[in-house]
Coordinates of C-alpha atoms in Angstrom, one line a residue:
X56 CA 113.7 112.7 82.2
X57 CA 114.2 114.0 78.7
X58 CA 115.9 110.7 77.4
X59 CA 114.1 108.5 74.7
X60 CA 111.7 105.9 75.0
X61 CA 114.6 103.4 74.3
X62 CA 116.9 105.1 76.8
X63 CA 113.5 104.9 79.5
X64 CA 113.8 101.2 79.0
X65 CA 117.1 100.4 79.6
X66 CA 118.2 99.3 83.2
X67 CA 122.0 99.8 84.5
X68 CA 123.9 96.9 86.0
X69 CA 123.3 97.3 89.5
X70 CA 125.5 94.7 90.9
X71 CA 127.9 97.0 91.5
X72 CA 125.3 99.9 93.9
X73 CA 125.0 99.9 97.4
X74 CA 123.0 102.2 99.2
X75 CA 126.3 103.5 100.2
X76 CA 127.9 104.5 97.1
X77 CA 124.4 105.2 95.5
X78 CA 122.3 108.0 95.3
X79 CA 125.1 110.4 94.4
X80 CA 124.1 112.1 91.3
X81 CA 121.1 113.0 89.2
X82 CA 122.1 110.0 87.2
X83 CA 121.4 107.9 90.1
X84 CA 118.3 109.8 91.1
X85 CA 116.8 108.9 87.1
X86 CA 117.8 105.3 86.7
X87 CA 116.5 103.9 90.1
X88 CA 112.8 106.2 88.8
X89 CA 113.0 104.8 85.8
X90 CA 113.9 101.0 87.9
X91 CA 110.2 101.3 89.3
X92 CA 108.2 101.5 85.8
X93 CA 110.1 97.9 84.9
X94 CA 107.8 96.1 87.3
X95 CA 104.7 97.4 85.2
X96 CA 106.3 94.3 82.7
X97 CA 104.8 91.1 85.0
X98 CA 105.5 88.4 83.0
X99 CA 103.5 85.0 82.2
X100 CA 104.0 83.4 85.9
X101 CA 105.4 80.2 85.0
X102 CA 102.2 78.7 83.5
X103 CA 101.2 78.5 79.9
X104 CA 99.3 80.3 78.3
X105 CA 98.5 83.6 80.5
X106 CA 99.8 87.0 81.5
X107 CA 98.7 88.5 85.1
X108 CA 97.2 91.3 83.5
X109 CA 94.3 89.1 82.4
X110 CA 93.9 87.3 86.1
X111 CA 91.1 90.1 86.8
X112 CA 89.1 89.6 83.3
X113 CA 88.3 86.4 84.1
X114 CA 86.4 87.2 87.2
X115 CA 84.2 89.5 85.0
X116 CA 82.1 86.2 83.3
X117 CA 82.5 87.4 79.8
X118 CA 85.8 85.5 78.9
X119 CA 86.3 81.7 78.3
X120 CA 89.7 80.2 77.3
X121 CA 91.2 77.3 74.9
X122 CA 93.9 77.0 77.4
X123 CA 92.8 74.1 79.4
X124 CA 96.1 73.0 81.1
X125 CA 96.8 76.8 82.3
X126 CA 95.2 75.5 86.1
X127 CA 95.5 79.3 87.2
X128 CA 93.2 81.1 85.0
X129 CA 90.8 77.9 84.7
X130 CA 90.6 78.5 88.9
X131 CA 90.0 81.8 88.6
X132 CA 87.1 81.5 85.7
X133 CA 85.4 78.8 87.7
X134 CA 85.5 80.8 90.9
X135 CA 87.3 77.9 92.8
X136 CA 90.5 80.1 93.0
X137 CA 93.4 79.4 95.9
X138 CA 96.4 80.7 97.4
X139 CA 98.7 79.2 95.0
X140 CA 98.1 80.9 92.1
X141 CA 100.5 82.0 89.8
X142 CA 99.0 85.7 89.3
X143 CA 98.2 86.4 92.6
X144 CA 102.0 86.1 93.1
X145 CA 102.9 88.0 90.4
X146 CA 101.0 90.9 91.0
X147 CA 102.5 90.9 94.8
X148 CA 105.8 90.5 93.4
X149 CA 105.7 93.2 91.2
X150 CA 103.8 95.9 93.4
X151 CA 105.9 95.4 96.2
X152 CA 109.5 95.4 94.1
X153 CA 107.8 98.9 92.7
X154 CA 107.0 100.2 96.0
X155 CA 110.9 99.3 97.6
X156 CA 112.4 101.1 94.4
X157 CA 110.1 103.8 94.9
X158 CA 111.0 103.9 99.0
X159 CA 114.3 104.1 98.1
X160 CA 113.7 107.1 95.4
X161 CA 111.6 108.8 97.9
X162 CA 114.0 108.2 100.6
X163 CA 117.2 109.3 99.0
X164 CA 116.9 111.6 96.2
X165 CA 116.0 114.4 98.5
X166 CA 119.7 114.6 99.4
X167 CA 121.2 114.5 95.7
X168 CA 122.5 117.6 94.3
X169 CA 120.9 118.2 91.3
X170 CA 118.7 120.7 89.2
X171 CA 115.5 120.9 91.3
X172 CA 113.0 120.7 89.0
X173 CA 114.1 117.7 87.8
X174 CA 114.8 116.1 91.5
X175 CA 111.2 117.6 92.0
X176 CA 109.7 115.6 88.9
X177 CA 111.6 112.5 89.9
X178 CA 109.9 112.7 93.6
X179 CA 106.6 113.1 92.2
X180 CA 106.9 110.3 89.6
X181 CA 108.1 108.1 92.8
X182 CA 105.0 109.0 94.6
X183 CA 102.6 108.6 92.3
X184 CA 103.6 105.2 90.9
X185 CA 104.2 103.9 94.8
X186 CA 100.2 105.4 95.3
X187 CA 99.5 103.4 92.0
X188 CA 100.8 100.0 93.2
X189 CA 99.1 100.2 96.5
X190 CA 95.9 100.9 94.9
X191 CA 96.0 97.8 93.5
X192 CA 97.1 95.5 95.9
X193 CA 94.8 97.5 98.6
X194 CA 92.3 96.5 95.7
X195 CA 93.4 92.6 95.0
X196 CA 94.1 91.9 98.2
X197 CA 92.2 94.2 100.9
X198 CA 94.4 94.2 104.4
X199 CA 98.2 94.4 103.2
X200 CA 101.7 95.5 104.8
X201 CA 102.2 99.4 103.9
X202 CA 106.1 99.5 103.9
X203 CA 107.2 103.2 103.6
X204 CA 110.5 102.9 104.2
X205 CA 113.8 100.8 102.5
X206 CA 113.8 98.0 103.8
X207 CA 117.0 95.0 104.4
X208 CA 117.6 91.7 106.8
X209 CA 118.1 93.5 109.5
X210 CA 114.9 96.1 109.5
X211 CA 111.8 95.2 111.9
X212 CA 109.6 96.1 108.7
X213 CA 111.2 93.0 107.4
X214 CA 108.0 91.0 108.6
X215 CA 105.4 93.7 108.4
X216 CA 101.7 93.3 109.6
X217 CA 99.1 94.4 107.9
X218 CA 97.7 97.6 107.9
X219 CA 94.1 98.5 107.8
X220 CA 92.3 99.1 104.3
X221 CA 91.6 102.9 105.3
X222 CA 95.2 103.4 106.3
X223 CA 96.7 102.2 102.6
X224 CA 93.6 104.1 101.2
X225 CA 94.8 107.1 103.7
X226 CA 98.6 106.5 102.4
X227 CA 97.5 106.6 98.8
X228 CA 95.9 110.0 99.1
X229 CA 98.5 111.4 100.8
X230 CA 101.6 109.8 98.3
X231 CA 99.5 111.6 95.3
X232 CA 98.7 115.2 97.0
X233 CA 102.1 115.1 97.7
X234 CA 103.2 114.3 94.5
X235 CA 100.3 117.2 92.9
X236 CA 103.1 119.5 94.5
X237 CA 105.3 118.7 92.4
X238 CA 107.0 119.9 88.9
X239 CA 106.0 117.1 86.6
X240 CA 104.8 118.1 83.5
X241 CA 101.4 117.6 81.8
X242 CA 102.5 116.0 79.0
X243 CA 105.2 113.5 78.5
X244 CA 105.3 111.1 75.6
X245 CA 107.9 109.5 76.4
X246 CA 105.9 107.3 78.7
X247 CA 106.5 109.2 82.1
X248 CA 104.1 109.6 84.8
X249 CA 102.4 113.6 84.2
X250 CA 100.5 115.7 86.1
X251 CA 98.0 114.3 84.6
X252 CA 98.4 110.8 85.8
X253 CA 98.4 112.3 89.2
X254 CA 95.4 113.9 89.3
X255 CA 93.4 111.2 87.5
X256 CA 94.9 108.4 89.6
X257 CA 93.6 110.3 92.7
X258 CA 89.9 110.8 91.2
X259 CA 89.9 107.5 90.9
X260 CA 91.6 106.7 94.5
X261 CA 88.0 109.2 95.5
X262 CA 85.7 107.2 93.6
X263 CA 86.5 103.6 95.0
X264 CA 86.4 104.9 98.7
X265 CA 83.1 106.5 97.6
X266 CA 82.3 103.2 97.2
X267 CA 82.8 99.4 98.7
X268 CA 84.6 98.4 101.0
X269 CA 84.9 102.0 102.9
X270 CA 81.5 103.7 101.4
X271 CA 82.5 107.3 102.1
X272 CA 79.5 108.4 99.6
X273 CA 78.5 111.4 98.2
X274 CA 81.2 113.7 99.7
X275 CA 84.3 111.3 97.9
X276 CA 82.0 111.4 94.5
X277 CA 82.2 115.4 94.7
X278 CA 86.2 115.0 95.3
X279 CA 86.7 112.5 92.9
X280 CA 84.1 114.6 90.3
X281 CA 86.3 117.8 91.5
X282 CA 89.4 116.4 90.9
X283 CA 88.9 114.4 87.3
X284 CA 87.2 117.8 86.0
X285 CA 90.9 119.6 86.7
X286 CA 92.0 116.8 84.3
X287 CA 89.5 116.9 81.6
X288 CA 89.2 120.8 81.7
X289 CA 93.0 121.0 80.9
X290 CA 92.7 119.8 77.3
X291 CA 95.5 117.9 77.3
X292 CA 94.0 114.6 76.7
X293 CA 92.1 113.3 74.0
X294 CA 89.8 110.3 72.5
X295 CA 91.4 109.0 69.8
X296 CA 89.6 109.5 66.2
X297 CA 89.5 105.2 65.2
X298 CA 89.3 102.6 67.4
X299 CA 93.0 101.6 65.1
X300 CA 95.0 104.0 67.1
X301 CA 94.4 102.0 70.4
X302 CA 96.6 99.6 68.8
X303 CA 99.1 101.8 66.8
X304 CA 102.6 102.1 68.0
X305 CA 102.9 105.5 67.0
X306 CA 100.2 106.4 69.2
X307 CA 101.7 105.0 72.3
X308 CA 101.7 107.5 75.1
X309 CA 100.0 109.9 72.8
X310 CA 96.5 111.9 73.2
X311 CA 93.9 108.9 75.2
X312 CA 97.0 106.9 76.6
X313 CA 97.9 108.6 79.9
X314 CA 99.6 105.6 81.1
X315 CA 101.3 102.5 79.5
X316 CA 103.5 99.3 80.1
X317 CA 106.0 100.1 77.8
X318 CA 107.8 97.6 75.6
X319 CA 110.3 97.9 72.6
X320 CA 110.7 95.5 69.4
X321 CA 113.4 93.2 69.4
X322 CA 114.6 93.7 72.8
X323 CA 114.3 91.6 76.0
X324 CA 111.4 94.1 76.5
X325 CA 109.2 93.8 73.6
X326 CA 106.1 92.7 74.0
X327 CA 105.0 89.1 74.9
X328 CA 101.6 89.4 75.0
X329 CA 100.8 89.1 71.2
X330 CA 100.5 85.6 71.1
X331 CA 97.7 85.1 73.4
X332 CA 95.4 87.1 72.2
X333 CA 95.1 84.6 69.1
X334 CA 92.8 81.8 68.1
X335 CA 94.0 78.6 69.3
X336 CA 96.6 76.8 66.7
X337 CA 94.8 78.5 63.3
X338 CA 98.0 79.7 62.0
X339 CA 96.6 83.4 60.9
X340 CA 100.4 84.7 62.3
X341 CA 103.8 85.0 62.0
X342 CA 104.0 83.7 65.4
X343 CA 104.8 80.2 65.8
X344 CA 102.6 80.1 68.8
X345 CA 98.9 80.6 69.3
X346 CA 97.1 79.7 72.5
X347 CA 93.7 80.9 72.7
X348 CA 93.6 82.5 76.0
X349 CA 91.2 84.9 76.1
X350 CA 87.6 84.0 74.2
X351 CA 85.3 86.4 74.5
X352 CA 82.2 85.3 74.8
X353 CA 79.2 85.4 72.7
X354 CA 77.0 86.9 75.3
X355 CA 78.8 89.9 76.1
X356 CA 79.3 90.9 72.8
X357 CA 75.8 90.3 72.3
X358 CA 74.7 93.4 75.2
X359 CA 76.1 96.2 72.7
X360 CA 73.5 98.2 71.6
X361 CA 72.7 97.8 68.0
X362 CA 74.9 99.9 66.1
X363 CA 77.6 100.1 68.3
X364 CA 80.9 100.2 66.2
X365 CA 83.0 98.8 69.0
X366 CA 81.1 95.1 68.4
X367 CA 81.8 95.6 64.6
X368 CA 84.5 93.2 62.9
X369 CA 87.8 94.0 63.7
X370 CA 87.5 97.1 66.0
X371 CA 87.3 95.7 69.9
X372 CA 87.1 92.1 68.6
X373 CA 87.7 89.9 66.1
X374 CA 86.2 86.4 64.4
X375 CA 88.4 86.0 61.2
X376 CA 91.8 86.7 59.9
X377 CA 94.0 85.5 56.7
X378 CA 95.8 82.5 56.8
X379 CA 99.6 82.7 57.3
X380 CA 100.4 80.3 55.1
X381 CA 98.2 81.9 51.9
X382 CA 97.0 85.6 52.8
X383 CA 94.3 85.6 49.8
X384 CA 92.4 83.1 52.6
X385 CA 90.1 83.7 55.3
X386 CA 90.4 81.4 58.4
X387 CA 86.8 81.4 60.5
X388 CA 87.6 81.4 63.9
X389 CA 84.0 80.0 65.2
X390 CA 84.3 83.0 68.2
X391 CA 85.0 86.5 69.3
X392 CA 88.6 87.1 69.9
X393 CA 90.4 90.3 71.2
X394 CA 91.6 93.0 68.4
X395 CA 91.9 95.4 71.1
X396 CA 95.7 95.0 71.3
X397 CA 96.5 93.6 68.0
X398 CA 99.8 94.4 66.3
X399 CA 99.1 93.8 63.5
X400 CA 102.9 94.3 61.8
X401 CA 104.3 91.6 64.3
X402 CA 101.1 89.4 63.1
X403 CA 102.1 89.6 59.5
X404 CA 105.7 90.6 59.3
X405 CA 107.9 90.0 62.4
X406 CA 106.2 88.0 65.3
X407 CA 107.9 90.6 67.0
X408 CA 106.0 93.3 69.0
X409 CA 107.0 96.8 70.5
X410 CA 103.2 97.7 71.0
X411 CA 102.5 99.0 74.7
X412 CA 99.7 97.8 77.0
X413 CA 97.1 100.6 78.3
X414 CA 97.0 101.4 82.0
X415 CA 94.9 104.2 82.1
X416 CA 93.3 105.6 79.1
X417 CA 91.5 109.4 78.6
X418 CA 87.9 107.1 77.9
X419 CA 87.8 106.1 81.6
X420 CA 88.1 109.2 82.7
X421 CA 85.6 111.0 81.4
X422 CA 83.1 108.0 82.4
X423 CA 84.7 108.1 85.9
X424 CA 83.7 111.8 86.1
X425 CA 80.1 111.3 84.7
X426 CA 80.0 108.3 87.0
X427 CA 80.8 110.8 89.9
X428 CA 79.1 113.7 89.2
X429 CA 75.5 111.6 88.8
X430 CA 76.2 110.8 92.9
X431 CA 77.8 113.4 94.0
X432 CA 74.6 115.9 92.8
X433 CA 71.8 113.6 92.9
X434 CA 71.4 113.9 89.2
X435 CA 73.4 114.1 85.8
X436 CA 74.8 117.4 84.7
X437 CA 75.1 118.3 80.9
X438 CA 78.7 118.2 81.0
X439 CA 78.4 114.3 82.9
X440 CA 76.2 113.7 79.6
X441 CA 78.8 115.2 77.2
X442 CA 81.5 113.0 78.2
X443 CA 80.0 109.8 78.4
X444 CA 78.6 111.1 74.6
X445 CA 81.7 111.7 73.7
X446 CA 82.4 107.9 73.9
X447 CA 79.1 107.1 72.3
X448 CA 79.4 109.4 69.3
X449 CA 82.8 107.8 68.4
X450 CA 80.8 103.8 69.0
X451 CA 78.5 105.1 66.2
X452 CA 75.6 105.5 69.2
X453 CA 73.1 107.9 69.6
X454 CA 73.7 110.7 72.9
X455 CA 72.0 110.0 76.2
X456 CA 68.8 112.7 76.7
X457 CA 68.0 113.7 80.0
X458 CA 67.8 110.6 82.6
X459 CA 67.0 110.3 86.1
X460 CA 70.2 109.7 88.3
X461 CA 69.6 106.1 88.3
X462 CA 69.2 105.8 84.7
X463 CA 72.1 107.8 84.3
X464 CA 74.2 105.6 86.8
X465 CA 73.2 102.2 84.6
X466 CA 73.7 103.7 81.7
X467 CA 77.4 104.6 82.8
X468 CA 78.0 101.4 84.1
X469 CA 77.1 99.5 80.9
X470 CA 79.4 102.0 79.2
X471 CA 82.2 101.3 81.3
X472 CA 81.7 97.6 80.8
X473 CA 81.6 97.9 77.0
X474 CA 84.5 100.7 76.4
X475 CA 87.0 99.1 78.9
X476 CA 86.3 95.6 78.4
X477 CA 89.6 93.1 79.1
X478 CA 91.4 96.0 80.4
X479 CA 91.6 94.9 83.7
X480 CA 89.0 97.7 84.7
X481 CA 85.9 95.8 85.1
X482 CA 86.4 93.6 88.0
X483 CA 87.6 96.6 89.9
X484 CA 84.5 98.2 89.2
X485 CA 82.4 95.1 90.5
X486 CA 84.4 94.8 93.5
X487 CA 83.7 98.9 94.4
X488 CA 80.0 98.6 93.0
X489 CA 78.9 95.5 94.2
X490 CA 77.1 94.8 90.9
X491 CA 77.7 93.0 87.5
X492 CA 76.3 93.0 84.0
X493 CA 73.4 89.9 83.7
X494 CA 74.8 88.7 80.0
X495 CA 71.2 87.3 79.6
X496 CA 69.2 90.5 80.3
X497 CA 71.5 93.1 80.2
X498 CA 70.6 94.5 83.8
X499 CA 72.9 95.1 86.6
X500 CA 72.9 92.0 89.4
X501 CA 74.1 92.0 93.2
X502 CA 77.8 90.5 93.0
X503 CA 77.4 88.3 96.0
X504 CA 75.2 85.5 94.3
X505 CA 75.4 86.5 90.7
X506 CA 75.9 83.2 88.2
X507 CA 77.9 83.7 85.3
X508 CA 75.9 82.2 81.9
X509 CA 79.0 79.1 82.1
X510 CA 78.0 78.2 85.6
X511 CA 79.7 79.7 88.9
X512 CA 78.1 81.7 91.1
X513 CA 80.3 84.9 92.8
X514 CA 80.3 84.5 96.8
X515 CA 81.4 86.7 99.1
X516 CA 85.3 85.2 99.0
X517 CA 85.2 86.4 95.2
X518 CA 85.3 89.8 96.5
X519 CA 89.0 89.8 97.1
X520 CA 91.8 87.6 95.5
X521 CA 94.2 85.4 97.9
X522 CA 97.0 86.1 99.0
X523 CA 100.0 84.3 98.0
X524 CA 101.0 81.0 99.5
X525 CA 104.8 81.7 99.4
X526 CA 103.9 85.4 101.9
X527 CA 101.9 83.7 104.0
X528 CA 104.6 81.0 104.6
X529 CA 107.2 83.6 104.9
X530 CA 105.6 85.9 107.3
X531 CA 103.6 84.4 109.7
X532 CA 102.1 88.1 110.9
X533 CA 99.6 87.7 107.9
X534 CA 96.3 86.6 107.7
X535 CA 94.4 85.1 104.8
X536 CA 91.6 86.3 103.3
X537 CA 88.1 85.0 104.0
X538 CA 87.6 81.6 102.2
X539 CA 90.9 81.0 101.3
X540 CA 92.8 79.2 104.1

């Protein structure tokens, strides 16, 4: 638990374990923890051109692409998605290889002799990050298989049915107020889930069953307001002073981000992303490859408020850079591209990247807790004011007065869609709202019949992603999701 970011990467050979000579000794107990984190790495599914962790941006309307022959993330954007696609898959794959790593932790470490503190830690990392992949597939994919348990050929769980959404959501809550009992710490920058983590992944958990598909109202907004407060009135999180630091290295796992993919330079673990982000074949990097994936569109960045820093060149987005081959000239890019993530040394220097990806960021907490508060009490409280203001004071904007609830309850939504933009947050929060940002006049339409300024219009099937044409093949106990078969 102590070891280095390098030494938290690094997998042992396990061709040589078997659950019978495994789980001996608190070195067994930290590599097959550390074995769950991998799958937070999903790769680029086969297909040119994308990375899974994009699949839910392009449901949000305010992302186009250059990458025409990348089929998957065309379906997607055009709301004509199916079964077969590659990042549907992915994001199966990789929950469920987390969650039988983490069954196995949960399972077996119990039983290992070791300093129990650190067995204690290990258990609630196991339970947090097995809580944090059912979330998402619960999320993706509503009705899914809730395996608890390890799981081989012979096991009757082998084929598992699925369970109900509120019994995953029921699962979830339980996994993380188990895992609240634990020793981990509160801060960890070594990349580790915290206490932290915990307690804002179950706020979160809260807010979504507040809202679609379950609607538990106003009593899960005052749990999820209760519960994100304990996290925000620790003071051990942070924003960050410059929009820079969201893409610093050295500010990985540090002060706003609670929770990262984590990747290392010049390993089979460094980050592969880099590339995508980039204007299609302008040559402005080091990389040899440059595929336009993600475009933002003109629109969206056209709802920030006047002022707003986070619109400004080079902070969220970007629409020029110097050429590789002559850095004393400025290549025009002719759109908005993402400088959210950009690394810029492996852009310049290396075309190699150790940058880590956000998965949950200090920012989205404190608008998750305004957001709860305002329904929960009928009605913004000054400190549900002073942390979305927070946000707005660093984006150069002025502070919110005093708004009615509803007010309030836009105003935090078009926050949300403006700090956490591309960061796979915003279709989430569509799905659990039911509502989505007009682009043309900046109000909030019903999800089910919105159309997005490039054509499609959102049905009812666009409230859930398929599931996987390989699963449903393999087990013949599942059903598809509406619209999909």
């Amino acid at each position: 638990m102590g070891g280095s970011c390098s030494d938290f990467l690094e997998e042992s050979d396990k061709s040589n374990f078997t659950p019978e000579n495994y789980f001996k000794t608190a070195e067994h107990a930290q590599s097959i923890v550390n074995a769950i984190y991998a799958d937070f790495r999903m790769g680029a599914s086969g297909d040119y051109g994308g990375n899974p962790y994009f699949m839910t941006d392009f449901l949000t309307g305010t992302a186009g692409t250059k990458v025409g022959q990348n089929v998957h993330i065309n379906k997607i954007r055009m709301a004509a998605n199916d079964p077969d696609n590659e990042y549907s898959r992915s994001w199966w794959n990789a929950a469920y290889r987390a969650i039988a790593n983490a069954n196995f932790a949960i399972e077996k470490i119990p039983a290992i002799d070791m300093d129990p503190t650190t067995k204690s830690r290990y258990l609630g990392e196991a339970l947090c990050l097995r809580a944090y992949h059912y979330f998402n597939l619960v999320r993706l994919f509503g009705r899914v298989p809730l395996v608890l348990k390890p799981v081989d050929a012979s096991s009757p769980e082998l084929y598992p049915e699925q369970a109900s959404v509120e019994d995953v959501y029921k699962q979830i809550v339980t996994d993380l107020t188990a895992a609240e009992q634990t020793d981990l710490r509160w801060d960890d920058a070594s990349g580790h889930v915290t206490m932290g983590v915990v307690k804002s992944l179950l706020g979160s958990v809260y807010l979504t069953m507040a809202g679609y598909p379950l609607e538990k109202g106003r009593e899960y907004c005052a749990l999820s307001a209760a519960k994100l407060r304990e996290v925000i009135d620790r003071n051990a999180y942070r924003l960050f002073e410059s929009y820079g630091d969201l893409h610093n290295e050295a500010m990985d796992n540090l002060h706003e981000h609670m929770l990262m993919v984590q990747y290392k330079s010049g390993t089979s673990v460094e980050n592969g992303m880099q590339y995508l982000f980039l204007p299609y074949n302008l040559d402005i990097s080091y990389y040899s490859t440059e595929t336009g994936t993600i475009v933002v569109l003109d629109e969206f960045v056209a709802t920030y408020e006047a002022g707003d820093r986070r619109a400004e060149e080079k902070q969220f987005y970007f629409t020029n850079y110097t050429s590789n081959a002559d850095r004393e000239k400025v290549v025009e890019f002719g759109g908005y591209y993402l400088y959210k993530f950009f690394d810029e040394d492996a852009h310049l220097r290396t075309a190699r990247s150790g940058l880590n990806y956000p998965l949950m960021r200090y920012a989205d907490i404190l608008l998750q807790y305004a957001e709860a508060q305002n329904e929960a009490d009928g009605a913004p409280s000054d400190a549900a004011r002073a942390c979305v203001n927070q946000i707005r004071k660093r984006a150069g904007l002025p502070e919110l007065g005093n708004l009615s609830q509803d007010e309030f309850r836009k105003a935090v939504r078009k926050e949300r869609w403006h700090e956490l933009a591309f960061e796979n947050k915003i279709w989430f929060d569509m799905a659990r709202t039911r509502k989505v940002l007009n682009l043309t006049t900046g109000e909030f339409d019903d999800y089910v019949g919105h159309t997005f300024t490039y054509g499609p219009t959102l049905g009812e099937r666009e409230l859930l992603f398929p599931i996987p044409t390989g699963e449903m093949k393999n087990n013949k106990k599942l059903t598809q999701n509406p619209g999909y078969n």
